[in-house]
Tab-separated table of C-alpha atoms in Angstrom:
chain	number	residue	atom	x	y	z
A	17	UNK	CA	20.457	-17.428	2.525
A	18	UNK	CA	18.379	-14.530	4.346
A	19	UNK	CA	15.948	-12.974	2.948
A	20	UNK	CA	18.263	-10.047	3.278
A	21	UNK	CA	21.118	-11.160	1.657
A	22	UNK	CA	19.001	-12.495	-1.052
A	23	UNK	CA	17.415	-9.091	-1.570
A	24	UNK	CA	20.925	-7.520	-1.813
A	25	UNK	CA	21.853	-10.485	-4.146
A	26	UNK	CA	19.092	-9.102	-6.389
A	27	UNK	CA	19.707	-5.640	-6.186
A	28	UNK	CA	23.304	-6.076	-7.716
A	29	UNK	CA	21.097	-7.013	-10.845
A	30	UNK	CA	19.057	-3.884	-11.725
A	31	UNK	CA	20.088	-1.624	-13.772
A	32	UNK	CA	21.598	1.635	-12.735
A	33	UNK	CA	18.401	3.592	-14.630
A	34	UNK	CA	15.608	1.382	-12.318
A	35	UNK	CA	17.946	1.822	-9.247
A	36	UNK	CA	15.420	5.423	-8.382
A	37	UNK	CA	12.385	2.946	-8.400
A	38	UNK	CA	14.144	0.501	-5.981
A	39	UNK	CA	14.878	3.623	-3.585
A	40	UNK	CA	11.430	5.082	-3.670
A	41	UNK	CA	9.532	1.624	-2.928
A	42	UNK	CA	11.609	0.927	-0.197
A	43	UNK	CA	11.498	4.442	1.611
A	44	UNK	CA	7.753	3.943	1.207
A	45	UNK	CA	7.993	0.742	3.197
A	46	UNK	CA	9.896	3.024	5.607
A	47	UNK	CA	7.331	5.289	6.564
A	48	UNK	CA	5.949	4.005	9.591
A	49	UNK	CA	2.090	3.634	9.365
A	50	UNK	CA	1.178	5.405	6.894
A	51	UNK	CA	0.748	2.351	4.531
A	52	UNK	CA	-0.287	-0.200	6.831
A	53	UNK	CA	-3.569	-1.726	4.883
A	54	UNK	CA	-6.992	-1.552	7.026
A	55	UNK	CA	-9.733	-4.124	7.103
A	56	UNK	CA	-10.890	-3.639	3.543
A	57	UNK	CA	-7.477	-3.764	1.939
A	58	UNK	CA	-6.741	-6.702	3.784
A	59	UNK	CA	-10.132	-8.633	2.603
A	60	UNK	CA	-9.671	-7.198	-0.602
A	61	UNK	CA	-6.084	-9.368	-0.512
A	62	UNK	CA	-7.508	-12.296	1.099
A	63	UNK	CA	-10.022	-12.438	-1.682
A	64	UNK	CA	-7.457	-12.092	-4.481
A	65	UNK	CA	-5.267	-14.929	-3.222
A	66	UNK	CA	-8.745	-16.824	-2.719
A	67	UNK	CA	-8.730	-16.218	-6.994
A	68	UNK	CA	-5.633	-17.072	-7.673
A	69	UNK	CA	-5.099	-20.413	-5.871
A	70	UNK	CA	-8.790	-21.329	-7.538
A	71	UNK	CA	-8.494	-19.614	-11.108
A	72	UNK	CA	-11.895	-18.159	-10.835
A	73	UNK	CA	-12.124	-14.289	-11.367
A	74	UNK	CA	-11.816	-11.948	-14.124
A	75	UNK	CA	-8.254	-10.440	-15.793
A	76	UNK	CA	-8.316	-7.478	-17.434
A	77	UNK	CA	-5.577	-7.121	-20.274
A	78	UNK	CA	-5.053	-3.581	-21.608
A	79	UNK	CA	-5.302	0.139	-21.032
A	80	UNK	CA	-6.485	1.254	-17.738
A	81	UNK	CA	-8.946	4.086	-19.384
A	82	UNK	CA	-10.515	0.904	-20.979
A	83	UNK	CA	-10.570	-0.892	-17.491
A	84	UNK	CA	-11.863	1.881	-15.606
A	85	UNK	CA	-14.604	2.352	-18.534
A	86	UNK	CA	-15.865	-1.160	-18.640
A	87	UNK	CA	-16.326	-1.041	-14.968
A	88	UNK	CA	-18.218	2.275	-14.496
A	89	UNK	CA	-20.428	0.309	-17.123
A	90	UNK	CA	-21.312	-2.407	-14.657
């Protein structure tokens, strides 16, 4: 199976209410340039994969006020 055909497979599975978030992610993939990520986005992702696949790093659980507060403290 495609990736395609798997994505449509998928998409026969959300809900008619979340079908407006589907729409708006994918015509945001649409728009040609706009979101392609430059050198520092694409470290930033490097580095977060780097985490993951070694567990190190930090997770933050809970409001992003609180986040944004603990780091400004830092």
């Amino acid at each position: 199976m495609s990736d395609r055909e798997r994505m449509y497979q998928l998409l026969d599975t959300v809900p008619d209410n979340k079908i407006s978030y589907i729409i708006g992610y994918i015509q945001g993939l649409t728009v040609a340039g706009s979101n392609k990520p430059n050198a520092g986005t694409i470290a930033a992702f490097e580095e977060e994969e780097e985490m993951l696949s070694n567990g190190t790093g930090q997770r933050f659980e809970g409001l992003t006020d609180d986040f944004f507060k603990k780091v400004l403290e830092e």
